[in-house]
Amino acid sequence: MKTPRYLVDDLYMADPAVHLFDGKLYIYPSHDIESGIPENDNGDHFDMRDYHVYSMESIDGAVVDHGVVLDVKNIAWAGRQLWDCDVAFKNGKYYMYFPLKDQTDIFRIGVAVSDCPEGPFVPLDSPMKGSYSIDPCVLRDDDGSYYMYFGGLWGGQLQRYRNNKAIECGCEPGEDEPALPSRVVKLSDSMLEFGEEPRGVQILDENGQLLKAGDHDRRFFEASWIHKYKGKYYFSYSTGNTHKLCYAVGDSPYGPFTYKGVILTPVVGWTTHHSIVEFKGKWYLFHHDCVPSGGKTWLRSLKVVEIEYREDGTIQTIDGGGE
Ligand code: FUB
């Protein structure tokens, strides 16, 4: 399958996190709605209120909607905006990690737990201690450790933090300074807390130098994803205002990662977001665009396309069909 396929046509869904659980692919997307809030750089128009879960037994087959699995109404600490989530499995339980603004309009990361991959998920009464910003994704490494990657600029509030502390100015670094990194943190054994202080995910250029904040075509913006291919760690992400999905490769879950290229050129719509998963011996890029909504950037639709690796482990760039 080299031609992208739309997956859901009755609802707008975005930011797909996809995992293989019990032999099926499970999709954990954001649920886009028409909120009526005008579009702005703060992302207020992304005012999502619940999550659905989808499953697929084959990549060309039916996409089953398991319905609403978590609603903002049932989260005790909720303010607004359920953005991109992810789910990890450990010892018979499924842990959903989700970003949500608290009642002071600060993004935190919450956890909700289920006995099944299709939910429903029961949220804890408070967000993860020390959590901030958006877009959590979780890697289960081969040794049984779990690592969360998170963070996103602008509306995702990452520019408000340095060394895991909120700062007064809340501004981005200068163009010649190192770019703000995504964060990586090992999870506690319970899966409910950070097991350590989050660290910055270093992305280096071909000369071993940290990417600069002014390098808008390559620096991290949001939408972290991590997967392993032939023993290497592939960290992929969106460049935000330049609308690319890029990747960098490293030898450890903590990095550093060396920038390798573009996976997906811009799609129709402002945001781009994805996950990469192996299924039945092939690799797939799940992503979204705004073609079905006629380009409304807050109403996105899920897609999947096969990706291909070259012999040297680099990924062939896919045309997103946007600008
Ligand atoms: O869906 C809301 C936000 O848009 C996500 O958290 C970002 O990654 C972007 O896709």
mmCIF file of C-alpha atoms and ligand atoms in Angstrom:
data_model
loop_
_atom_site.group_PDB
_atom_site.id
_atom_site.type_symbol
_atom_site.label_atom_id
_atom_site.label_comp_id
_atom_site.label_asym_id
_atom_site.label_seq_id
_atom_site.Cartn_x
_atom_site.Cartn_y
_atom_site.Cartn_z
ATOM 1 C CA MET A 1 0.000 0.000 0.000
ATOM 2 C CA LYS A 2 1.906 3.067 -1.248
ATOM 3 C CA THR A 3 -1.127 5.290 -1.806
ATOM 4 C CA PRO A 4 -2.317 6.976 1.421
ATOM 5 C CA ARG A 5 -5.678 5.780 2.669
ATOM 6 C CA TYR A 6 -8.182 7.791 4.754
ATOM 7 C CA LEU A 7 -9.322 5.751 7.742
ATOM 8 C CA VAL A 8 -12.390 7.388 9.325
ATOM 9 C CA ASP A 9 -15.000 9.354 7.398
ATOM 10 C CA ASP A 10 -17.768 10.112 9.922
ATOM 11 C CA LEU A 11 -15.717 12.035 12.497
ATOM 12 C CA TYR A 12 -12.680 14.294 12.398
ATOM 13 C CA MET A 13 -9.706 12.641 14.080
ATOM 14 C CA ALA A 14 -6.046 13.701 14.284
ATOM 15 C CA ASP A 15 -2.658 13.029 15.932
ATOM 16 C CA PRO A 16 -2.817 9.218 15.641
ATOM 17 C CA ALA A 17 -0.750 7.204 18.126
ATOM 18 C CA VAL A 18 -0.796 3.611 16.891
ATOM 19 C CA HIS A 19 0.318 0.415 18.633
ATOM 20 C CA LEU A 20 0.113 -3.306 18.043
ATOM 21 C CA PHE A 21 -1.765 -4.884 20.970
ATOM 22 C CA ASP A 22 -3.100 -8.484 20.905
ATOM 23 C CA GLY A 23 -2.361 -8.806 17.178
ATOM 24 C CA LYS A 24 -4.450 -5.749 16.180
ATOM 25 C CA LEU A 25 -3.508 -2.159 15.458
ATOM 26 C CA TYR A 26 -5.054 0.264 17.941
ATOM 27 C CA ILE A 27 -5.331 3.933 16.991
ATOM 28 C CA TYR A 28 -5.465 6.568 19.747
ATOM 29 C CA PRO A 29 -6.281 9.886 18.024
ATOM 30 C CA SER A 30 -7.346 13.380 19.086
ATOM 31 C CA HIS A 31 -11.038 14.008 18.356
ATOM 32 C CA ASP A 32 -11.393 17.266 16.423
ATOM 33 C CA ILE A 33 -14.638 19.220 16.708
ATOM 34 C CA GLU A 34 -16.103 22.433 15.378
ATOM 35 C CA SER A 35 -15.729 24.498 18.567
ATOM 36 C CA GLY A 36 -16.445 27.880 16.970
ATOM 37 C CA ILE A 37 -13.295 29.325 18.562
ATOM 38 C CA PRO A 38 -11.344 31.483 16.068
ATOM 39 C CA GLU A 39 -7.970 30.137 14.865
ATOM 40 C CA ASN A 40 -4.898 31.610 16.604
ATOM 41 C CA ASP A 41 -1.221 30.770 17.299
ATOM 42 C CA ASN A 42 -2.195 29.617 20.791
ATOM 43 C CA GLY A 43 -4.203 26.733 19.325
ATOM 44 C CA ASP A 44 -7.420 27.737 21.131
ATOM 45 C CA HIS A 45 -9.416 26.432 18.163
ATOM 46 C CA PHE A 46 -8.269 22.890 19.067
ATOM 47 C CA ASP A 47 -10.846 22.572 21.852
ATOM 48 C CA MET A 48 -11.227 18.792 21.959
ATOM 49 C CA ARG A 49 -13.374 17.174 24.645
ATOM 50 C CA ASP A 50 -13.061 13.393 24.390
ATOM 51 C CA TYR A 51 -11.146 10.491 22.912
ATOM 52 C CA HIS A 52 -12.270 7.566 20.780
ATOM 53 C CA VAL A 53 -10.239 4.397 20.133
ATOM 54 C CA TYR A 54 -10.125 2.581 16.775
ATOM 55 C CA SER A 55 -8.794 -0.855 15.881
ATOM 56 C CA MET A 56 -7.796 -2.602 12.651
ATOM 57 C CA GLU A 57 -7.090 -6.261 11.990
ATOM 58 C CA SER A 58 -5.596 -5.557 8.578
ATOM 59 C CA ILE A 59 -4.180 -2.418 7.028
ATOM 60 C CA ASP A 60 -6.730 -2.419 4.178
ATOM 61 C CA GLY A 61 -9.658 -3.688 6.248
ATOM 62 C CA ALA A 62 -12.376 -2.286 8.491
ATOM 63 C CA VAL A 63 -11.537 0.407 11.050
ATOM 64 C CA VAL A 64 -13.645 -0.314 14.146
ATOM 65 C CA ASP A 65 -14.731 2.636 16.328
ATOM 66 C CA HIS A 66 -14.841 1.615 20.014
ATOM 67 C CA GLY A 67 -16.619 4.850 20.915
ATOM 68 C CA VAL A 68 -15.824 7.436 23.580
ATOM 69 C CA VAL A 69 -13.233 6.045 26.000
ATOM 70 C CA LEU A 70 -12.434 9.165 28.055
ATOM 71 C CA ASP A 71 -14.396 12.419 28.407
ATOM 72 C CA VAL A 72 -13.093 15.716 29.777
ATOM 73 C CA LYS A 73 -16.219 15.851 31.986
ATOM 74 C CA ASN A 74 -14.850 12.897 33.968
ATOM 75 C CA ILE A 75 -11.391 14.332 34.644
ATOM 76 C CA ALA A 76 -11.318 15.957 38.101
ATOM 77 C CA TRP A 77 -8.535 18.464 37.368
ATOM 78 C CA ALA A 78 -9.732 19.422 33.872
ATOM 79 C CA GLY A 79 -9.680 22.847 32.387
ATOM 80 C CA ARG A 80 -9.859 22.474 28.604
ATOM 81 C CA GLN A 81 -8.316 20.979 25.439
ATOM 82 C CA LEU A 82 -7.591 17.247 25.243
ATOM 83 C CA TRP A 83 -4.717 17.128 22.757
ATOM 84 C CA ASP A 84 -2.558 14.296 21.417
ATOM 85 C CA CYS A 85 -2.485 11.184 23.648
ATOM 86 C CA ASP A 86 -0.631 7.863 23.668
ATOM 87 C CA VAL A 87 -1.162 4.462 25.297
ATOM 88 C CA ALA A 88 1.325 1.946 26.763
ATOM 89 C CA PHE A 89 0.768 -1.607 28.002
ATOM 90 C CA LYS A 90 2.375 -3.093 31.110
ATOM 91 C CA ASN A 91 1.471 -6.084 33.302
ATOM 92 C CA GLY A 92 -2.109 -6.449 32.087
ATOM 93 C CA LYS A 93 -2.998 -2.722 32.212
ATOM 94 C CA TYR A 94 -3.210 -0.073 29.495
ATOM 95 C CA TYR A 95 -2.071 3.429 30.452
ATOM 96 C CA MET A 96 -3.338 6.398 28.463
ATOM 97 C CA TYR A 97 -1.219 9.551 28.744
ATOM 98 C CA PHE A 98 -2.980 12.743 27.694
ATOM 99 C CA PRO A 99 -2.211 16.488 27.722
ATOM 100 C CA LEU A 100 -4.912 18.759 29.098
ATOM 101 C CA LYS A 101 -4.972 22.324 30.393
ATOM 102 C CA ASP A 102 -5.685 22.470 34.121
ATOM 103 C CA GLN A 103 -7.991 25.010 35.708
ATOM 104 C CA THR A 104 -5.241 27.669 35.525
ATOM 105 C CA ASP A 105 -4.868 27.096 31.750
ATOM 106 C CA ILE A 106 -1.507 25.324 32.083
ATOM 107 C CA PHE A 107 -0.955 22.115 30.105
ATOM 108 C CA ARG A 108 -0.195 19.075 32.273
ATOM 109 C CA ILE A 109 -0.011 15.386 31.381
ATOM 110 C CA GLY A 110 -2.631 13.092 32.893
ATOM 111 C CA VAL A 111 -2.920 9.304 33.116
ATOM 112 C CA ALA A 112 -5.997 7.111 32.700
ATOM 113 C CA VAL A 113 -6.018 3.324 33.105
ATOM 114 C CA SER A 114 -7.889 0.461 31.475
ATOM 115 C CA ASP A 115 -7.857 -3.341 31.471
ATOM 116 C CA CYS A 116 -8.355 -3.398 27.683
ATOM 117 C CA PRO A 117 -6.692 -1.644 24.753
ATOM 118 C CA GLU A 118 -10.086 -0.360 23.574
ATOM 119 C CA GLY A 119 -10.860 1.254 26.943
ATOM 120 C CA PRO A 120 -12.758 2.804 28.609
ATOM 121 C CA PHE A 121 -9.968 4.572 30.490
ATOM 122 C CA VAL A 122 -10.388 5.758 34.090
ATOM 123 C CA PRO A 123 -8.463 8.972 34.826
ATOM 124 C CA LEU A 124 -6.449 9.625 37.969
ATOM 125 C CA ASP A 125 -7.549 12.586 40.100
ATOM 126 C CA SER A 126 -4.464 14.695 39.417
ATOM 127 C CA PRO A 127 -1.935 15.118 36.593
ATOM 128 C CA MET A 128 1.530 13.548 36.680
ATOM 129 C CA LYS A 129 3.696 15.404 39.185
ATOM 130 C CA GLY A 130 6.250 17.625 37.432
ATOM 131 C CA SER A 131 4.565 17.268 34.026
ATOM 132 C CA TYR A 132 4.116 20.151 31.613
ATOM 133 C CA SER A 133 3.456 20.897 27.926
ATOM 134 C CA ILE A 134 1.879 18.473 25.414
ATOM 135 C CA ASP A 135 2.171 15.517 23.034
ATOM 136 C CA PRO A 136 3.298 12.593 25.209
ATOM 137 C CA CYS A 137 4.413 9.416 23.469
ATOM 138 C CA VAL A 138 5.772 6.326 25.205
ATOM 139 C CA LEU A 139 8.381 3.779 24.141
ATOM 140 C CA ARG A 140 8.603 0.352 25.713
ATOM 141 C CA ASP A 141 12.260 -0.497 25.275
ATOM 142 C CA ASP A 142 13.474 -4.059 24.796
ATOM 143 C CA ASP A 143 14.681 -4.257 28.424
ATOM 144 C CA GLY A 144 11.157 -3.503 29.729
ATOM 145 C CA SER A 145 11.837 0.164 30.588
ATOM 146 C CA TYR A 146 9.313 2.796 29.506
ATOM 147 C CA TYR A 147 10.304 6.259 28.290
ATOM 148 C CA MET A 148 7.985 9.193 27.707
ATOM 149 C CA TYR A 149 8.808 11.911 25.172
ATOM 150 C CA PHE A 150 6.807 15.141 25.347
ATOM 151 C CA GLY A 151 6.687 18.842 24.552
ATOM 152 C CA GLY A 152 5.419 21.316 22.007
ATOM 153 C CA LEU A 153 6.053 24.991 21.239
ATOM 154 C CA TRP A 154 3.674 27.972 21.056
ATOM 155 C CA GLY A 155 0.208 26.748 22.135
ATOM 156 C CA GLY A 156 1.946 23.700 23.635
ATOM 157 C CA GLN A 157 3.717 26.040 26.131
ATOM 158 C CA LEU A 158 7.189 24.389 25.984
ATOM 159 C CA GLN A 159 8.847 27.832 25.600
ATOM 160 C CA ARG A 160 7.661 28.632 29.129
ATOM 161 C CA TYR A 161 10.103 26.108 30.669
ATOM 162 C CA ARG A 162 13.862 25.758 31.174
ATOM 163 C CA ASN A 163 15.385 22.898 33.201
ATOM 164 C CA ASN A 164 11.849 21.680 34.014
ATOM 165 C CA LYS A 165 10.957 24.969 35.750
ATOM 166 C CA ALA A 166 8.505 27.600 34.561
ATOM 167 C CA ILE A 167 10.291 30.816 33.583
ATOM 168 C CA GLU A 168 9.133 34.424 33.752
ATOM 169 C CA CYS A 169 9.517 35.452 30.118
ATOM 170 C CA GLY A 170 8.067 32.327 28.489
ATOM 171 C CA CYS A 171 9.951 33.116 25.293
ATOM 172 C CA GLU A 172 11.845 31.065 22.694
ATOM 173 C CA PRO A 173 15.678 31.218 22.512
ATOM 174 C CA GLY A 174 17.407 33.521 20.006
ATOM 175 C CA GLU A 175 17.754 32.220 16.446
ATOM 176 C CA ASP A 176 21.467 31.359 16.955
ATOM 177 C CA GLU A 177 20.934 29.593 20.252
ATOM 178 C CA PRO A 178 20.215 25.841 20.533
ATOM 179 C CA ALA A 179 16.609 24.996 19.741
ATOM 180 C CA LEU A 180 14.285 24.071 22.579
ATOM 181 C CA PRO A 181 14.280 20.293 22.809
ATOM 182 C CA SER A 182 11.529 17.766 23.272
ATOM 183 C CA ARG A 183 11.842 16.069 26.656
ATOM 184 C CA VAL A 184 12.468 12.424 27.530
ATOM 185 C CA VAL A 185 11.853 10.832 30.921
ATOM 186 C CA LYS A 186 11.926 7.256 32.193
ATOM 187 C CA LEU A 187 8.610 6.331 33.793
ATOM 188 C CA SER A 188 8.340 4.922 37.319
ATOM 189 C CA ASP A 189 7.615 1.203 37.767
ATOM 190 C CA SER A 190 3.976 2.093 38.557
ATOM 191 C CA MET A 191 3.687 3.880 35.146
ATOM 192 C CA LEU A 192 1.840 6.674 36.967
ATOM 193 C CA GLU A 193 4.745 9.062 37.610
ATOM 194 C CA PHE A 194 8.010 10.274 36.148
ATOM 195 C CA GLY A 195 10.822 8.052 37.430
ATOM 196 C CA GLU A 196 13.412 10.839 37.169
ATOM 197 C CA GLU A 197 13.851 14.454 36.040
ATOM 198 C CA PRO A 198 13.041 14.912 32.335
ATOM 199 C CA ARG A 199 16.024 15.573 30.044
ATOM 200 C CA GLY A 200 16.259 17.475 26.753
ATOM 201 C CA VAL A 201 16.280 15.380 23.558
ATOM 202 C CA GLN A 202 19.376 16.574 21.721
ATOM 203 C CA ILE A 203 19.166 16.682 17.911
ATOM 204 C CA LEU A 204 22.531 17.175 16.206
ATOM 205 C CA ASP A 205 23.315 18.260 12.668
ATOM 206 C CA GLU A 206 25.736 16.435 10.330
ATOM 207 C CA ASN A 207 28.678 18.157 12.116
ATOM 208 C CA GLY A 208 27.609 17.047 15.580
ATOM 209 C CA GLN A 209 26.275 20.510 16.525
ATOM 210 C CA LEU A 210 22.910 21.036 18.229
ATOM 211 C CA LEU A 211 20.234 22.286 15.821
ATOM 212 C CA LYS A 212 19.615 26.001 16.300
ATOM 213 C CA ALA A 213 16.324 27.663 17.217
ATOM 214 C CA GLY A 214 16.475 29.560 13.887
ATOM 215 C CA ASP A 215 16.707 26.332 11.878
ATOM 216 C CA HIS A 216 12.943 26.198 11.388
ATOM 217 C CA ASP A 217 13.181 23.542 8.658
ATOM 218 C CA ARG A 218 14.798 21.003 10.983
ATOM 219 C CA ARG A 219 14.360 21.915 14.642
ATOM 220 C CA PHE A 220 11.830 20.242 16.963
ATOM 221 C CA PHE A 221 8.433 21.924 17.364
ATOM 222 C CA GLU A 222 5.932 19.252 18.591
ATOM 223 C CA ALA A 223 4.521 15.756 17.882
ATOM 224 C CA SER A 224 7.296 13.505 19.258
ATOM 225 C CA TRP A 225 7.293 9.874 18.206
ATOM 226 C CA ILE A 226 9.907 7.190 18.820
ATOM 227 C CA HIS A 227 10.351 3.785 17.248
ATOM 228 C CA LYS A 228 13.153 1.263 16.902
ATOM 229 C CA TYR A 229 14.417 -0.074 13.596
ATOM 230 C CA LYS A 230 17.302 -2.539 13.377
ATOM 231 C CA GLY A 231 18.444 -1.675 16.918
ATOM 232 C CA LYS A 232 18.525 2.111 16.361
ATOM 233 C CA TYR A 233 16.214 4.653 17.977
ATOM 234 C CA TYR A 234 14.314 6.821 15.474
ATOM 235 C CA PHE A 235 13.020 10.055 17.002
ATOM 236 C CA SER A 236 10.514 11.792 14.700
ATOM 237 C CA TYR A 237 8.669 15.073 15.129
ATOM 238 C CA SER A 238 6.938 18.015 13.487
ATOM 239 C CA THR A 239 8.788 21.226 12.630
ATOM 240 C CA GLY A 240 5.571 23.153 13.277
ATOM 241 C CA ASN A 241 5.649 26.431 11.378
ATOM 242 C CA THR A 242 7.493 24.790 8.436
ATOM 243 C CA HIS A 243 5.017 21.865 8.529
ATOM 244 C CA LYS A 244 7.423 18.930 8.009
ATOM 245 C CA LEU A 245 7.692 15.563 9.695
ATOM 246 C CA CYS A 246 11.407 14.945 10.246
ATOM 247 C CA TYR A 247 13.495 12.298 11.953
ATOM 248 C CA ALA A 248 16.809 11.820 13.709
ATOM 249 C CA VAL A 249 18.553 8.583 14.672
ATOM 250 C CA GLY A 250 20.454 7.592 17.826
ATOM 251 C CA ASP A 251 21.850 4.703 19.832
ATOM 252 C CA SER A 252 20.065 5.341 23.131
ATOM 253 C CA PRO A 253 16.491 6.290 24.121
ATOM 254 C CA TYR A 254 17.995 9.448 25.655
ATOM 255 C CA GLY A 255 19.799 10.396 22.439
ATOM 256 C CA PRO A 256 21.652 12.275 21.168
ATOM 257 C CA PHE A 257 19.946 11.861 17.812
ATOM 258 C CA THR A 258 21.466 12.896 14.491
ATOM 259 C CA TYR A 259 19.154 14.621 12.031
ATOM 260 C CA LYS A 260 18.516 12.439 8.962
ATOM 261 C CA GLY A 261 15.775 14.031 6.883
ATOM 262 C CA VAL A 262 12.110 14.545 6.074
ATOM 263 C CA ILE A 263 9.601 11.693 6.334
ATOM 264 C CA LEU A 264 6.549 13.637 5.134
ATOM 265 C CA THR A 265 6.465 16.975 3.298
ATOM 266 C CA PRO A 266 3.697 19.421 4.354
ATOM 267 C CA VAL A 267 0.114 18.228 4.261
ATOM 268 C CA VAL A 268 -2.989 20.371 3.689
ATOM 269 C CA GLY A 269 -3.552 22.083 7.058
ATOM 270 C CA TRP A 270 -1.261 23.817 9.571
ATOM 271 C CA THR A 271 -0.390 20.886 11.844
ATOM 272 C CA THR A 272 1.284 17.625 10.952
ATOM 273 C CA HIS A 273 1.495 14.723 13.357
ATOM 274 C CA HIS A 274 2.109 10.998 13.108
ATOM 275 C CA SER A 275 3.141 7.634 14.420
ATOM 276 C CA ILE A 276 5.252 4.913 12.831
ATOM 277 C CA VAL A 277 4.512 1.249 13.446
ATOM 278 C CA GLU A 278 5.494 -2.150 12.064
ATOM 279 C CA PHE A 279 2.631 -4.472 11.152
ATOM 280 C CA LYS A 280 2.928 -7.863 9.465
ATOM 281 C CA GLY A 281 6.455 -7.153 8.239
ATOM 282 C CA LYS A 282 5.792 -3.698 6.755
ATOM 283 C CA TRP A 283 6.168 -0.205 8.210
ATOM 284 C CA TYR A 284 3.404 2.387 8.194
ATOM 285 C CA LEU A 285 3.095 6.117 8.776
ATOM 286 C CA PHE A 286 -0.194 7.120 10.383
ATOM 287 C CA HIS A 287 -0.836 10.854 10.041
ATOM 288 C CA HIS A 288 -3.549 13.404 9.275
ATOM 289 C CA ASP A 289 -4.502 16.167 6.876
ATOM 290 C CA CYS A 290 -7.362 18.605 6.319
ATOM 291 C CA VAL A 291 -8.377 17.707 2.768
ATOM 292 C CA PRO A 292 -11.797 16.199 3.694
ATOM 293 C CA SER A 293 -12.769 19.314 5.726
ATOM 294 C CA GLY A 294 -11.822 21.590 2.836
ATOM 295 C CA GLY A 295 -8.669 22.823 4.586
ATOM 296 C CA LYS A 296 -10.111 23.715 8.010
ATOM 297 C CA THR A 297 -6.978 23.299 10.061
ATOM 298 C CA TRP A 298 -8.861 22.308 13.239
ATOM 299 C CA LEU A 299 -10.836 19.534 11.469
ATOM 300 C CA ARG A 300 -8.352 16.842 10.523
ATOM 301 C CA SER A 301 -8.731 13.340 9.093
ATOM 302 C CA LEU A 302 -6.665 10.208 9.714
ATOM 303 C CA LYS A 303 -4.548 8.612 6.989
ATOM 304 C CA VAL A 304 -2.104 5.755 6.660
ATOM 305 C CA VAL A 305 0.628 5.071 4.091
ATOM 306 C CA GLU A 306 3.439 2.539 3.915
ATOM 307 C CA ILE A 307 6.964 3.825 4.450
ATOM 308 C CA GLU A 308 10.148 2.361 3.046
ATOM 309 C CA TYR A 309 13.657 2.242 4.427
ATOM 310 C CA ARG A 310 16.743 2.309 2.247
ATOM 311 C CA GLU A 311 19.595 -0.160 2.847
ATOM 312 C CA ASP A 312 21.408 2.440 4.990
ATOM 313 C CA GLY A 313 18.403 2.807 7.313
ATOM 314 C CA THR A 314 17.239 6.176 5.982
ATOM 315 C CA ILE A 315 13.533 6.649 5.226
ATOM 316 C CA GLN A 316 12.206 7.594 1.789
ATOM 317 C CA THR A 317 10.398 10.940 1.861
ATOM 318 C CA ILE A 318 6.637 10.870 1.231
ATOM 319 C CA ASP A 319 4.794 13.714 -0.481
ATOM 320 C CA GLY A 320 2.193 15.106 1.922
ATOM 321 C CA GLY A 321 0.307 16.855 -0.880
ATOM 322 C CA GLY A 322 0.298 20.282 0.804
ATOM 323 C CA GLU A 323 2.017 23.582 -0.053
HETATM 324 O O1 FUB B 1 -4.191 18.324 18.196
HETATM 325 C C1 FUB B 1 -3.713 19.443 18.891
HETATM 326 C C2 FUB B 1 -2.275 19.658 18.594
HETATM 327 O O2 FUB B 1 -2.097 19.869 17.196
HETATM 328 C C3 FUB B 1 -1.368 18.497 18.893
HETATM 329 O O3 FUB B 1 -1.147 18.285 20.250
HETATM 330 C C4 FUB B 1 -0.192 18.917 18.104
HETATM 331 O O4 FUB B 1 0.797 17.952 17.945
HETATM 332 C C5 FUB B 1 -0.843 19.313 16.805
HETATM 333 O O5 FUB B 1 -1.089 18.213 15.986
#
